[in-house]
Coordinates of N, CA and C and ligand atoms in Angstrom, one line a residue:
M1 N 95.6 59.3 109.2 CA 94.5 58.8 108.5 C 95.0 58.0 107.3
K2 N 94.4 56.8 107.1 CA 94.7 56.0 106.0 C 93.6 55.9 104.9
I3 N 94.0 56.1 103.7 CA 93.0 56.1 102.6 C 93.6 55.2 101.5
I4 N 92.7 54.3 101.0 CA 93.2 53.5 99.9 C 92.3 53.7 98.7
G5 N 92.9 53.4 97.5 CA 92.2 53.6 96.3 C 92.1 52.2 95.6
I6 N 91.0 51.8 95.1 CA 90.8 50.6 94.4 C 90.4 50.9 93.0
I7 N 91.3 50.5 92.1 CA 91.2 51.0 90.7 C 90.6 49.8 89.9
A8 N 89.3 49.8 89.7 CA 88.6 48.7 89.0 C 88.5 48.9 87.5
S9 N 89.7 49.2 87.0 CA 89.8 49.3 85.5 C 90.9 48.4 85.1
P10 N 90.8 47.8 83.9 CA 91.9 46.9 83.4 C 93.2 47.7 83.0
R11 N 93.0 49.0 82.8 CA 94.1 49.9 82.4 C 94.8 50.5 83.5
K12 N 96.0 50.1 83.8 CA 96.8 50.5 84.9 C 97.2 52.0 84.7
E13 N 97.3 52.4 83.5 CA 97.7 53.9 83.3 C 96.5 54.6 82.6
G14 N 95.3 54.1 82.8 CA 94.1 54.7 82.2 C 93.6 55.9 83.0
N15 N 92.4 56.3 82.6 CA 91.8 57.5 83.2 C 91.4 57.2 84.7
T16 N 90.8 56.0 84.9 CA 90.4 55.7 86.3 C 91.6 55.8 87.3
A17 N 92.7 55.2 86.9 CA 93.8 55.2 87.7 C 94.3 56.6 88.0
W18 N 94.4 57.4 86.9 CA 94.9 58.7 87.0 C 94.0 59.6 88.0
I19 N 92.7 59.4 87.8 CA 91.7 60.2 88.6 C 91.8 59.8 90.1
V20 N 91.8 58.5 90.4 CA 91.8 58.0 91.8 C 93.2 58.5 92.4
N21 N 94.2 58.3 91.6 CA 95.5 58.7 92.2 C 95.6 60.2 92.4
K22 N 95.0 61.0 91.6 CA 95.0 62.5 91.9 C 94.3 62.8 93.2
I23 N 93.2 62.1 93.4 CA 92.4 62.3 94.7 C 93.3 61.9 95.8
L24 N 94.0 60.8 95.7 CA 94.9 60.3 96.8 C 96.0 61.3 97.0
E25 N 96.5 61.9 95.9 CA 97.6 62.8 96.0 C 97.2 64.0 96.9
G26 N 95.9 64.5 96.7 CA 95.4 65.6 97.5 C 95.3 65.2 99.0
A27 N 94.9 63.9 99.2 CA 94.8 63.5 100.6 C 96.2 63.4 101.2
K28 N 97.2 62.9 100.4 CA 98.5 62.7 100.9 C 99.2 64.0 101.3
E29 N 98.9 65.0 100.5 CA 99.4 66.4 100.8 C 98.9 66.9 102.2
Q30 N 97.7 66.4 102.6 CA 97.2 66.8 103.9 C 97.6 65.8 105.0
G31 N 98.6 64.9 104.7 CA 99.1 64.1 105.7 C 98.6 62.7 105.8
A32 N 97.7 62.3 104.9 CA 97.1 61.0 104.9 C 98.2 60.0 104.4
Q33 N 98.0 58.7 104.9 CA 98.8 57.6 104.3 C 98.0 57.0 103.2
T34 N 98.5 56.9 102.0 CA 97.7 56.4 100.9 C 98.3 55.2 100.2
Q35 N 97.4 54.4 99.6 CA 97.9 53.2 98.8 C 96.9 52.9 97.7
S36 N 97.4 52.6 96.5 CA 96.5 52.3 95.4 C 96.6 50.8 95.1
F37 N 95.5 50.2 94.8 CA 95.4 48.8 94.4 C 94.9 48.7 92.9
Y38 N 95.6 48.1 92.1 CA 95.3 48.1 90.6 C 94.7 46.7 90.3
W39 N 93.5 46.7 89.7 CA 92.9 45.4 89.4 C 93.8 44.4 88.7
G40 N 94.6 44.9 87.7 CA 95.4 44.1 86.9 C 96.5 43.4 87.8
D41 N 96.8 43.9 88.9 CA 97.8 43.3 89.8 C 97.2 42.2 90.7
L42 N 95.9 42.1 90.7 CA 95.2 41.3 91.7 C 94.5 40.1 91.0
D43 N 94.4 39.0 91.7 CA 93.7 37.9 91.2 C 92.4 37.7 92.1
I44 N 91.3 38.2 91.6 CA 90.1 38.2 92.4 C 89.0 37.5 91.7
K45 N 88.5 36.5 92.3 CA 87.4 35.7 91.6 C 86.0 36.4 92.0
P46 N 85.0 36.1 91.1 CA 83.7 36.6 91.5 C 83.2 35.8 92.8
C47 N 82.3 36.4 93.5 CA 81.7 35.7 94.7 C 81.1 34.3 94.2
Q48 N 81.4 33.3 95.0 CA 81.0 31.9 94.6 C 79.7 31.5 95.2
S49 N 79.1 32.4 95.9 CA 77.8 32.2 96.6 C 77.8 30.9 97.4
C50 N 78.9 30.7 98.1 CA 79.0 29.5 99.0 C 78.5 29.8 100.4
Y51 N 78.3 31.1 100.7 CA 77.8 31.5 102.0 C 78.7 31.1 103.1
G52 N 80.0 30.8 102.8 CA 81.0 30.4 103.8 C 81.2 31.6 104.7
C53 N 81.0 32.8 104.2 CA 81.2 34.0 105.1 C 80.2 34.1 106.2
K54 N 79.1 33.4 106.0 CA 78.0 33.5 107.0 C 78.0 32.3 108.0
Q55 N 78.9 31.4 107.7 CA 78.9 30.2 108.5 C 79.9 30.1 109.6
G56 N 80.7 31.1 109.8 CA 81.7 31.1 110.9 C 82.1 32.5 111.1
D57 N 83.3 32.6 111.7 CA 83.8 34.0 112.0 C 85.0 34.3 111.1
R58 N 85.2 33.6 110.0 CA 86.4 33.8 109.2 C 86.2 34.8 108.1
G59 N 84.9 35.3 107.9 CA 84.7 36.2 106.8 C 84.7 35.4 105.5
C60 N 85.1 36.0 104.4 CA 85.1 35.3 103.1 C 86.1 34.2 103.1
V61 N 85.7 33.0 102.6 CA 86.5 31.8 102.7 C 87.3 31.6 101.3
V62 N 87.0 32.5 100.4 CA 87.7 32.3 99.1 C 89.1 32.9 99.2
D63 N 90.1 32.0 98.9 CA 91.4 32.4 99.2 C 92.1 33.0 97.9
D64 N 91.9 34.3 97.8 CA 92.5 35.0 96.7 C 92.8 36.4 97.1
D65 N 93.2 37.3 96.2 CA 93.7 38.6 96.6 C 92.7 39.5 97.2
M66 N 91.4 39.1 97.1 CA 90.4 39.9 97.8 C 90.7 40.0 99.3
Q67 N 91.4 38.9 99.8 CA 91.7 38.9 101.2 C 92.6 40.1 101.6
K68 N 93.5 40.5 100.6 CA 94.4 41.7 100.8 C 93.5 42.9 100.9
L69 N 92.5 43.0 100.1 CA 91.6 44.2 100.1 C 90.7 44.2 101.3
Y70 N 90.2 43.0 101.8 CA 89.4 43.1 103.0 C 90.3 43.7 104.2
G71 N 91.5 43.2 104.2 CA 92.4 43.7 105.3 C 92.7 45.2 105.1
A72 N 93.0 45.6 103.9 CA 93.3 47.0 103.6 C 92.1 47.9 103.9
I73 N 90.9 47.4 103.6 CA 89.7 48.3 103.9 C 89.5 48.4 105.4
E74 N 89.6 47.3 106.1 CA 89.5 47.4 107.6 C 90.4 48.3 108.2
D75 N 91.6 48.3 107.6 CA 92.7 49.1 108.2 C 92.6 50.6 107.8
A76 N 91.9 50.9 106.8 CA 91.8 52.3 106.3 C 90.6 53.0 106.9
D77 N 90.8 54.3 107.0 CA 89.7 55.1 107.5 C 88.7 55.4 106.3
A78 N 89.2 55.4 105.1 CA 88.3 55.6 104.0 C 88.9 54.9 102.8
F79 N 88.0 54.6 101.8 CA 88.5 54.1 100.5 C 87.8 54.7 99.4
I80 N 88.5 54.7 98.3 CA 88.0 55.2 97.0 C 87.8 54.0 96.1
L81 N 86.6 53.9 95.5 CA 86.4 52.9 94.5 C 86.2 53.6 93.1
G82 N 87.2 53.3 92.3 CA 87.2 54.0 90.9 C 86.8 53.0 89.9
S83 N 85.8 53.4 89.0 CA 85.4 52.5 88.0 C 85.1 53.3 86.7
P84 N 85.6 52.7 85.5 CA 85.1 53.3 84.3 C 83.6 53.0 84.1
V85 N 82.9 53.8 83.4 CA 81.5 53.4 83.0 C 81.6 52.5 81.9
Y86 N 81.1 51.3 82.0 CA 81.0 50.3 80.9 C 79.5 50.1 80.7
M87 N 79.0 50.3 79.5 CA 77.6 50.1 79.1 C 76.7 50.7 80.2
G88 N 77.0 51.9 80.6 CA 76.1 52.7 81.5 C 76.2 52.2 82.9
Q89 N 77.1 51.4 83.3 CA 77.2 50.9 84.7 C 78.7 50.8 85.1
M90 N 78.9 50.3 86.3 CA 80.2 50.1 86.8 C 80.8 49.0 86.0
S91 N 82.2 48.9 85.9 CA 82.9 47.8 85.2 C 82.6 46.5 85.8
A92 N 82.8 45.4 85.1 CA 82.7 44.1 85.6 C 83.6 43.9 86.8
Q93 N 84.8 44.5 86.7 CA 85.8 44.4 87.8 C 85.2 45.0 89.1
A94 N 84.6 46.2 88.9 CA 84.1 46.9 90.1 C 82.9 46.1 90.7
K95 N 82.2 45.4 89.8 CA 81.0 44.6 90.3 C 81.5 43.4 91.1
I96 N 82.6 42.8 90.6 CA 83.1 41.6 91.3 C 83.6 42.0 92.7
F97 N 84.3 43.2 92.7 CA 84.7 43.7 94.0 C 83.5 44.0 94.9
T98 N 82.5 44.6 94.4 CA 81.3 45.0 95.1 C 80.6 43.7 95.7
D99 N 80.4 42.7 94.9 CA 79.8 41.5 95.3 C 80.6 40.9 96.5
R100 N 81.9 40.9 96.3 CA 82.7 40.3 97.4 C 82.6 41.1 98.7
L101 N 82.1 42.3 98.7 CA 81.9 43.0 100.0 C 80.7 42.4 100.8
F102 N 79.9 41.6 100.1 CA 78.8 40.9 100.8 C 79.3 40.1 102.0
A103 N 80.6 39.6 101.9 CA 81.2 38.8 103.1 C 81.4 39.8 104.3
R104 N 81.6 41.0 103.9 CA 81.8 42.0 105.0 C 80.5 42.4 105.7
Y105 N 79.5 42.2 105.0 CA 78.1 42.5 105.5 C 77.5 41.3 106.2
S106 N 78.1 40.9 107.3 CA 77.6 39.8 108.0 C 77.8 40.1 109.5
P107 N 77.0 41.1 110.0 CA 77.1 41.6 111.3 C 77.1 40.5 112.4
R108 N 76.3 39.4 112.1 CA 76.2 38.4 113.2 C 77.5 37.6 113.3
F109 N 78.2 37.5 112.2 CA 79.4 36.6 112.2 C 80.7 37.2 112.0
S110 N 80.8 38.4 111.5 CA 82.1 39.0 111.2 C 82.6 39.8 112.4
P111 N 83.7 39.4 113.0 CA 84.2 40.1 114.2 C 84.6 41.5 113.7
H112 N 85.2 41.7 112.5 CA 85.7 43.0 112.1 C 84.5 43.9 112.1
F113 N 83.4 43.5 111.5 CA 82.3 44.3 111.3 C 81.7 44.7 112.6
K114 N 81.6 43.8 113.5 CA 81.1 44.0 114.9 C 81.8 45.2 115.6
E115 N 83.2 45.0 115.5 CA 84.0 46.0 116.2 C 83.7 47.4 115.6
E116 N 83.5 47.4 114.4 CA 83.3 48.7 113.7 C 81.9 49.2 113.7
K117 N 81.0 48.5 114.1 CA 79.6 48.9 114.0 C 79.5 50.3 114.6
G118 N 78.7 51.2 113.9 CA 78.6 52.5 114.4 C 79.6 53.4 113.7
A119 N 80.8 52.9 113.4 CA 81.8 53.7 112.6 C 81.8 53.2 111.2
K120 N 80.9 53.7 110.4 CA 80.8 53.2 109.0 C 82.0 53.7 108.2
K121 N 82.4 52.8 107.3 CA 83.6 53.1 106.5 C 83.3 54.2 105.5
K122 N 84.2 55.2 105.4 CA 84.0 56.2 104.5 C 84.4 55.8 103.1
L123 N 83.5 56.2 102.1 CA 83.8 55.8 100.7 C 83.5 56.9 99.8
I124 N 84.4 57.0 98.8 CA 84.2 57.9 97.7 C 84.1 57.1 96.4
L125 N 83.0 57.2 95.7 CA 82.8 56.5 94.4 C 83.3 57.4 93.3
V126 N 84.0 56.9 92.4 CA 84.5 57.6 91.3 C 84.1 56.9 90.0
F127 N 83.5 57.6 89.1 CA 83.2 57.0 87.8 C 83.8 58.0 86.7
D128 N 84.3 57.4 85.7 CA 84.7 58.2 84.5 C 84.1 57.5 83.3
Q129 N 83.8 58.4 82.3 CA 83.1 57.9 81.1 C 83.5 58.7 79.9
G130 N 83.3 58.0 78.7 CA 83.7 58.6 77.5 C 82.7 59.8 77.1
N131 N 81.4 59.6 77.3 CA 80.4 60.6 77.0 C 80.6 61.9 77.7
P132 N 80.5 63.0 77.0 CA 80.7 64.3 77.7 C 79.6 64.7 78.7
D133 N 78.4 64.1 78.6 CA 77.3 64.5 79.5 C 77.4 63.8 80.8
S134 N 77.9 64.5 81.9 CA 78.1 63.9 83.2 C 76.9 63.4 83.8
R135 N 75.7 63.9 83.4 CA 74.4 63.5 84.0 C 73.7 62.4 83.3
L136 N 74.3 61.9 82.2 CA 73.7 60.9 81.3 C 73.3 59.6 82.2
F137 N 74.2 59.2 83.1 CA 73.9 58.0 83.9 C 73.6 58.4 85.3
Q138 N 73.1 59.6 85.6 CA 72.9 60.0 86.9 C 72.0 59.1 87.8
E139 N 71.0 58.5 87.1 CA 70.1 57.6 87.9 C 70.9 56.4 88.4
Y140 N 71.8 55.9 87.5 CA 72.6 54.8 87.9 C 73.5 55.2 89.1
F141 N 74.1 56.4 89.0 CA 75.1 56.8 90.0 C 74.3 57.0 91.4
D142 N 73.1 57.6 91.3 CA 72.3 57.8 92.5 C 72.0 56.4 93.1
Y143 N 71.6 55.5 92.2 CA 71.2 54.2 92.7 C 72.4 53.5 93.4
T144 N 73.5 53.6 92.7 CA 74.7 52.9 93.3 C 75.1 53.5 94.6
K145 N 75.0 54.8 94.7 CA 75.3 55.4 96.0 C 74.3 54.9 97.1
K146 N 73.1 54.8 96.7 CA 72.1 54.3 97.7 C 72.4 52.8 98.1
M147 N 72.8 52.0 97.1 CA 73.1 50.6 97.4 C 74.3 50.5 98.4
F148 N 75.3 51.3 98.2 CA 76.4 51.3 99.1 C 76.0 51.8 100.5
Q149 N 75.1 52.8 100.6 CA 74.6 53.2 101.9 C 73.8 52.1 102.6
L150 N 73.1 51.4 101.8 CA 72.3 50.3 102.3 C 73.2 49.3 103.0
F151 N 74.3 49.1 102.4 CA 75.3 48.1 102.9 C 76.3 48.8 103.9
E152 N 75.8 49.9 104.5 CA 76.5 50.5 105.6 C 77.8 51.2 105.3
F153 N 77.9 51.7 104.1 CA 79.1 52.5 103.8 C 78.6 54.0 103.9
D154 N 79.6 54.8 104.4 CA 79.3 56.2 104.5 C 79.8 56.9 103.2
V155 N 78.9 57.0 102.2 CA 79.4 57.5 100.9 C 79.5 59.1 101.0
K156 N 80.7 59.5 101.0 CA 81.0 60.9 101.1 C 80.9 61.7 99.8
D157 N 81.1 61.1 98.7 CA 81.0 61.8 97.5 C 80.9 60.8 96.3
V158 N 80.2 61.2 95.2 CA 80.2 60.5 94.0 C 80.8 61.4 92.9
V159 N 82.0 61.0 92.5 CA 82.7 61.9 91.5 C 82.5 61.3 90.1
V160 N 82.0 62.2 89.2 CA 81.8 61.7 87.9 C 82.7 62.6 86.9
V161 N 83.6 61.9 86.2 CA 84.4 62.6 85.3 C 84.0 62.2 83.9
A162 N 83.4 63.1 83.1 CA 82.9 62.8 81.8 C 83.8 63.3 80.7
G163 N 83.6 62.8 79.5 CA 84.2 63.4 78.3 C 85.6 62.8 78.0
M164 N 85.9 61.6 78.5 CA 87.2 61.0 78.3 C 87.4 60.6 76.8
R165 N 86.3 60.5 76.1 CA 86.3 60.2 74.7 C 87.1 61.3 73.9
N166 N 87.0 62.5 74.3 CA 87.6 63.6 73.6 C 89.0 63.9 74.1
E167 N 89.2 63.8 75.4 CA 90.4 64.2 76.0 C 90.7 63.4 77.3
P168 N 91.8 62.6 77.3 CA 92.0 61.8 78.5 C 92.2 62.7 79.8
A169 N 91.9 62.1 80.9 CA 91.9 62.9 82.2 C 93.2 63.6 82.4
L170 N 94.2 62.9 82.1 CA 95.6 63.5 82.3 C 95.8 64.9 81.6
E171 N 95.1 65.0 80.5 CA 95.3 66.3 79.7 C 94.3 67.4 80.1
R172 N 93.4 67.1 81.0 CA 92.4 68.1 81.4 C 93.0 68.8 82.6
K173 N 93.6 69.9 82.4 CA 94.3 70.7 83.4 C 93.4 71.1 84.5
E174 N 92.1 71.4 84.2 CA 91.2 71.9 85.3 C 90.9 70.8 86.3
L175 N 91.1 69.5 85.9 CA 90.8 68.4 86.8 C 91.8 68.3 87.9
H176 N 93.0 68.7 87.6 CA 94.1 68.4 88.6 C 93.7 69.0 90.0
A177 N 93.5 70.3 90.1 CA 93.2 70.9 91.4 C 91.9 70.4 91.9
A178 N 90.9 70.2 91.1 CA 89.5 69.8 91.6 C 89.6 68.4 92.2
L179 N 90.3 67.5 91.6 CA 90.5 66.2 92.2 C 91.3 66.2 93.5
K180 N 92.4 66.9 93.5 CA 93.2 67.0 94.7 C 92.4 67.6 95.8
D181 N 91.5 68.6 95.5 CA 90.6 69.2 96.5 C 89.7 68.1 97.2
I182 N 89.2 67.2 96.4 CA 88.4 66.1 96.9 C 89.2 65.3 97.9
G183 N 90.4 65.0 97.6 CA 91.3 64.2 98.5 C 91.6 64.9 99.7
S184 N 91.9 66.2 99.6 CA 92.2 66.9 100.8 C 91.0 67.1 101.7
S185 N 89.8 67.2 101.1 CA 88.6 67.4 101.9 C 88.3 66.1 102.7
L186 N 88.7 65.0 102.1 CA 88.5 63.7 102.8 C 89.3 63.7 104.2
V187 N 90.4 64.4 104.2 CA 91.2 64.5 105.4 C 90.8 65.6 106.3
S188 N 90.3 66.7 105.7 CA 90.0 67.9 106.5 C 88.5 67.8 106.9
E189 N 88.1 68.8 107.5 CA 86.8 68.8 108.2 C 85.6 68.5 107.4
R190 N 85.6 68.9 106.1 CA 84.3 68.8 105.3 C 83.7 67.4 105.3
F191 N 84.6 66.4 105.3 CA 84.1 65.0 105.2 C 84.2 64.3 106.6
Q192 N 84.6 65.0 107.6 CA 84.9 64.3 108.9 C 83.6 63.9 109.7
E193 N 82.9 64.9 110.0 CA 81.8 64.9 110.9 C 81.7 63.7 111.9
Ligands
FMN1 C1 83.5 48.0 77.4 C2 83.4 49.5 77.4 C3 82.1 50.1 77.6 C4 82.0 51.5 77.7 N1 80.8 52.0 77.9 C5 80.7 53.3 78.1 C6 79.4 53.9 78.3 O1 78.4 53.2 78.4 N2 79.3 55.3 78.4 C7 80.4 56.1 78.3 O2 80.3 57.3 78.4 N3 81.6 55.5 78.1 C8 81.8 54.2 78.0 N4 83.0 53.7 77.8 C9 84.2 54.5 77.8 C10 85.0 54.5 79.2 O3 84.1 54.6 80.3 C11 86.0 55.6 79.3 O4 86.9 55.6 78.2 C12 86.8 55.4 80.6 O5 87.5 56.7 80.9 C13 87.8 54.3 80.5 O6 88.5 54.2 81.7 P1 90.0 53.6 81.8 O7 90.9 54.6 81.1 O8 90.4 53.5 83.2 O9 90.0 52.3 81.1 C14 83.2 52.3 77.7 C15 84.4 51.7 77.4 C16 84.5 50.3 77.3 C17 85.9 49.7 77.1

Protein backbone atom coordinates (compact mmCIF):
# COMPACT_ATOMS: atom_id res chain seq x y z
CA MET A 1 0.00 0.00 0.00
CA LYS A 2 1.30 3.46 -0.91
CA ILE A 3 0.38 6.52 1.14
CA ILE A 4 1.58 10.05 0.52
CA GLY A 5 1.41 13.14 2.69
CA ILE A 6 0.99 16.63 1.29
CA ILE A 7 2.08 19.25 3.78
CA ALA A 8 0.36 22.50 2.83
CA SER A 9 2.20 24.62 5.37
CA PRO A 10 5.08 26.98 4.67
CA ARG A 11 6.92 25.58 7.70
CA LYS A 12 8.84 22.45 6.85
CA GLU A 13 9.43 21.68 10.49
CA GLY A 14 6.15 23.04 11.79
CA ASN A 15 3.16 21.37 13.42
CA THR A 16 1.46 20.31 10.19
CA ALA A 17 4.57 18.52 8.93
CA TRP A 18 5.10 16.80 12.26
CA ILE A 19 1.48 15.63 12.51
CA VAL A 20 1.27 14.34 8.92
CA ASN A 21 4.61 12.58 9.29
CA LYS A 22 3.50 10.91 12.55
CA ILE A 23 0.44 9.51 10.78
CA LEU A 24 2.69 8.27 7.95
CA GLU A 25 5.03 6.73 10.51
CA GLY A 26 2.14 4.65 11.86
CA ALA A 27 1.27 3.53 8.32
CA LYS A 28 4.89 2.68 7.56
CA GLU A 29 5.11 0.49 10.64
CA GLN A 30 2.24 -1.52 9.18
CA GLY A 31 4.16 -2.04 5.95
CA ALA A 32 2.97 0.88 3.84
CA GLN A 33 5.30 2.75 1.49
CA THR A 34 5.13 6.41 2.41
CA GLN A 35 6.35 9.73 1.04
CA SER A 36 5.96 13.33 2.20
CA PHE A 37 5.72 16.36 -0.07
CA TYR A 38 6.52 19.73 1.49
CA TRP A 39 4.94 22.84 0.00
CA GLY A 40 8.18 24.79 0.36
CA ASP A 41 9.99 22.33 -1.92
CA LEU A 42 7.39 22.68 -4.64
CA ASP A 43 6.65 25.35 -7.18
CA ILE A 44 2.88 25.17 -7.68
CA LYS A 45 0.85 27.91 -9.29
CA PRO A 46 -2.81 28.58 -8.61
CA CYS A 47 -5.28 27.17 -11.16
CA GLN A 48 -5.22 29.44 -14.24
CA SER A 49 -8.83 28.67 -15.17
CA CYS A 50 -7.67 27.87 -18.71
CA TYR A 51 -9.89 24.76 -18.88
CA GLY A 52 -7.02 23.07 -20.71
CA CYS A 53 -7.68 20.03 -18.54
CA LYS A 54 -11.12 19.65 -20.11
CA GLN A 55 -10.01 20.06 -23.70
CA GLY A 56 -8.01 16.94 -24.28
CA ASP A 57 -6.75 13.89 -22.52
CA ARG A 58 -3.62 15.42 -20.99
CA GLY A 59 -5.12 16.48 -17.70
CA CYS A 60 -3.81 19.76 -16.28
CA VAL A 61 -1.68 21.61 -18.83
CA VAL A 62 0.10 23.87 -16.33
CA ASP A 63 3.69 22.68 -16.32
CA ASP A 64 4.79 22.96 -12.72
CA ASP A 65 5.39 20.73 -9.71
CA MET A 66 1.69 19.91 -9.39
CA GLN A 67 2.41 17.41 -12.17
CA LYS A 68 4.52 15.47 -9.62
CA LEU A 69 1.62 15.46 -7.21
CA TYR A 70 -0.93 14.34 -9.83
CA GLY A 71 1.35 11.39 -10.56
CA ALA A 72 1.98 10.63 -6.90
CA ILE A 73 -1.73 10.76 -6.07
CA GLU A 74 -2.64 8.43 -8.93
CA ASP A 75 0.06 6.06 -7.81
CA ALA A 76 -0.96 6.09 -4.15
CA ASP A 77 -3.77 4.16 -2.51
CA ALA A 78 -4.38 7.02 -0.12
CA PHE A 79 -3.16 10.51 0.58
CA ILE A 80 -3.12 12.82 3.55
CA LEU A 81 -3.66 16.53 3.06
CA GLY A 82 -2.35 18.50 6.02
CA SER A 83 -3.11 22.17 6.47
CA PRO A 84 -2.75 24.65 9.30
CA VAL A 85 -5.93 26.60 10.01
CA TYR A 86 -5.48 30.13 8.69
CA MET A 87 -8.25 32.59 9.51
CA GLY A 88 -10.65 29.75 10.22
CA GLN A 89 -10.02 27.91 6.95
CA MET A 90 -7.42 25.84 5.12
CA SER A 91 -4.15 27.61 4.25
CA ALA A 92 -3.78 29.37 0.90
CA GLN A 93 -1.32 26.63 -0.03
CA ALA A 94 -3.91 23.92 0.64
CA LYS A 95 -6.49 25.86 -1.37
CA ILE A 96 -4.15 26.16 -4.35
CA PHE A 97 -3.60 22.40 -4.19
CA THR A 98 -7.33 21.76 -3.84
CA ASP A 99 -8.23 23.97 -6.81
CA ARG A 100 -5.67 22.17 -8.94
CA LEU A 101 -7.50 18.90 -8.22
CA PHE A 102 -10.23 20.28 -10.50
CA ALA A 103 -8.15 18.96 -13.42
CA ARG A 104 -8.47 15.50 -11.98
CA TYR A 105 -12.22 15.84 -11.86
CA SER A 106 -12.81 15.52 -15.54
CA PRO A 107 -14.30 12.08 -16.01
CA ARG A 108 -15.00 12.60 -19.70
CA PHE A 109 -11.46 13.51 -20.57
CA SER A 110 -9.08 12.17 -17.95
CA PRO A 111 -7.90 8.65 -18.71
CA HIS A 112 -6.50 8.32 -15.19
CA PHE A 113 -9.82 9.14 -13.66
CA LYS A 114 -11.73 6.82 -15.99
CA GLU A 115 -9.52 3.87 -15.11
CA GLU A 116 -10.07 4.60 -11.49
CA LYS A 117 -13.79 5.19 -11.53
CA GLY A 118 -15.44 3.20 -8.82
CA ALA A 119 -12.22 3.10 -6.83
CA LYS A 120 -12.28 6.43 -5.10
CA LYS A 121 -9.00 7.72 -3.75
CA LYS A 122 -8.77 7.48 0.03
CA LEU A 123 -8.06 10.75 1.77
CA ILE A 124 -7.38 11.84 5.32
CA LEU A 125 -7.75 15.56 6.01
CA VAL A 126 -5.57 16.97 8.76
CA PHE A 127 -6.02 20.41 10.28
CA ASP A 128 -4.03 21.94 13.11
CA GLN A 129 -4.77 25.20 14.81
CA GLY A 130 -3.57 27.53 17.55
CA ASN A 131 -6.90 27.76 19.35
CA PRO A 132 -7.42 25.01 21.96
CA ASP A 133 -11.10 24.45 21.07
CA SER A 134 -11.01 21.70 18.45
CA ARG A 135 -14.71 22.27 17.63
CA LEU A 136 -14.35 26.00 16.97
CA PHE A 137 -14.22 25.51 13.19
CA GLN A 138 -16.25 22.30 13.07
CA GLU A 139 -18.71 23.65 10.50
CA TYR A 140 -15.84 24.47 8.18
CA PHE A 141 -14.24 21.04 8.65
CA ASP A 142 -17.58 19.32 7.97
CA TYR A 143 -18.11 21.46 4.89
CA THR A 144 -14.60 20.71 3.61
CA LYS A 145 -15.13 16.99 4.09
CA LYS A 146 -18.37 17.24 2.13
CA MET A 147 -16.66 19.18 -0.65
CA PHE A 148 -13.97 16.51 -1.07
CA GLN A 149 -16.65 13.80 -1.07
CA LEU A 150 -18.52 15.68 -3.76
CA PHE A 151 -15.35 15.60 -5.84
CA GLU A 152 -15.24 11.83 -5.45
CA PHE A 153 -12.68 11.39 -2.71
CA ASP A 154 -13.25 8.76 -0.07
CA VAL A 155 -12.64 10.85 3.05
CA LYS A 156 -11.68 8.36 5.73
CA ASP A 157 -11.06 10.77 8.56
CA VAL A 158 -10.80 14.45 9.44
CA VAL A 159 -8.13 14.92 12.08
CA VAL A 160 -8.16 18.18 14.02
CA VAL A 161 -5.25 18.96 16.32
CA ALA A 162 -5.97 22.03 18.43
CA GLY A 163 -4.03 24.07 20.95
CA MET A 164 -0.79 24.61 19.02
CA ARG A 165 -0.69 28.13 20.47
CA ASN A 166 0.23 26.77 23.87
CA GLU A 167 2.30 23.72 23.02
CA PRO A 168 3.70 22.61 19.65
CA ALA A 169 2.56 19.20 18.43
CA LEU A 170 6.00 17.72 18.91
CA GLU A 171 5.80 18.29 22.67
CA ARG A 172 2.36 16.76 23.08
CA LYS A 173 3.26 13.25 24.16
CA GLU A 174 -0.33 12.00 23.99
CA LEU A 175 -0.44 12.82 20.27
CA HIS A 176 2.33 10.45 19.27
CA ALA A 177 0.42 7.19 19.69
CA ALA A 178 -2.94 8.65 18.64
CA LEU A 179 -1.57 9.90 15.32
CA LYS A 180 0.37 6.72 14.61
CA ASP A 181 -2.85 4.77 15.24
CA ILE A 182 -4.60 6.77 12.52
CA GLY A 183 -1.83 5.82 10.09
CA SER A 184 -1.90 2.17 11.00
CA SER A 185 -5.72 2.14 10.69
CA LEU A 186 -5.37 3.39 7.14
CA VAL A 187 -3.41 0.25 6.32
CA SER A 188 -5.45 -2.15 8.44
CA GLU A 189 -9.07 -3.16 8.21
CA ARG A 190 -10.78 -0.17 9.81
CA PHE A 191 -10.32 2.04 6.76
CA GLN A 192 -10.25 -0.64 4.06
CA GLU A 193 -13.80 -1.77 3.36
C1 LIG B 1 -1.86 33.50 8.91
C2 LIG B 1 -2.23 32.65 10.09
C3 LIG B 1 -3.57 32.53 10.41
C4 LIG B 1 -3.96 31.71 11.49
N1 LIG B 1 -5.27 31.61 11.79
C5 LIG B 1 -5.66 30.80 12.81
C6 LIG B 1 -7.03 30.68 13.12
O1 LIG B 1 -7.91 31.24 12.49
N2 LIG B 1 -7.36 29.87 14.17
C7 LIG B 1 -6.43 29.20 14.91
O2 LIG B 1 -6.80 28.50 15.84
N3 LIG B 1 -5.12 29.28 14.60
C8 LIG B 1 -4.70 30.07 13.58
N4 LIG B 1 -3.37 30.17 13.26
C9 LIG B 1 -2.39 29.33 13.99
C10 LIG B 1 -1.96 28.09 13.17
O3 LIG B 1 -3.08 27.39 12.66
C11 LIG B 1 -1.17 27.10 14.02
O4 LIG B 1 -0.10 27.74 14.66
C12 LIG B 1 -0.65 25.94 13.17
O5 LIG B 1 -0.31 24.87 14.03
C13 LIG B 1 0.55 26.36 12.32
O6 LIG B 1 0.97 25.25 11.55
P1 LIG B 1 2.49 25.11 11.07
O7 LIG B 1 3.33 24.87 12.30
O8 LIG B 1 2.52 23.95 10.14
O9 LIG B 1 2.87 26.39 10.41
C14 LIG B 1 -2.96 30.99 12.23
C15 LIG B 1 -1.60 31.15 11.88
C16 LIG B 1 -1.24 31.97 10.82
C17 LIG B 1 0.23 32.10 10.47
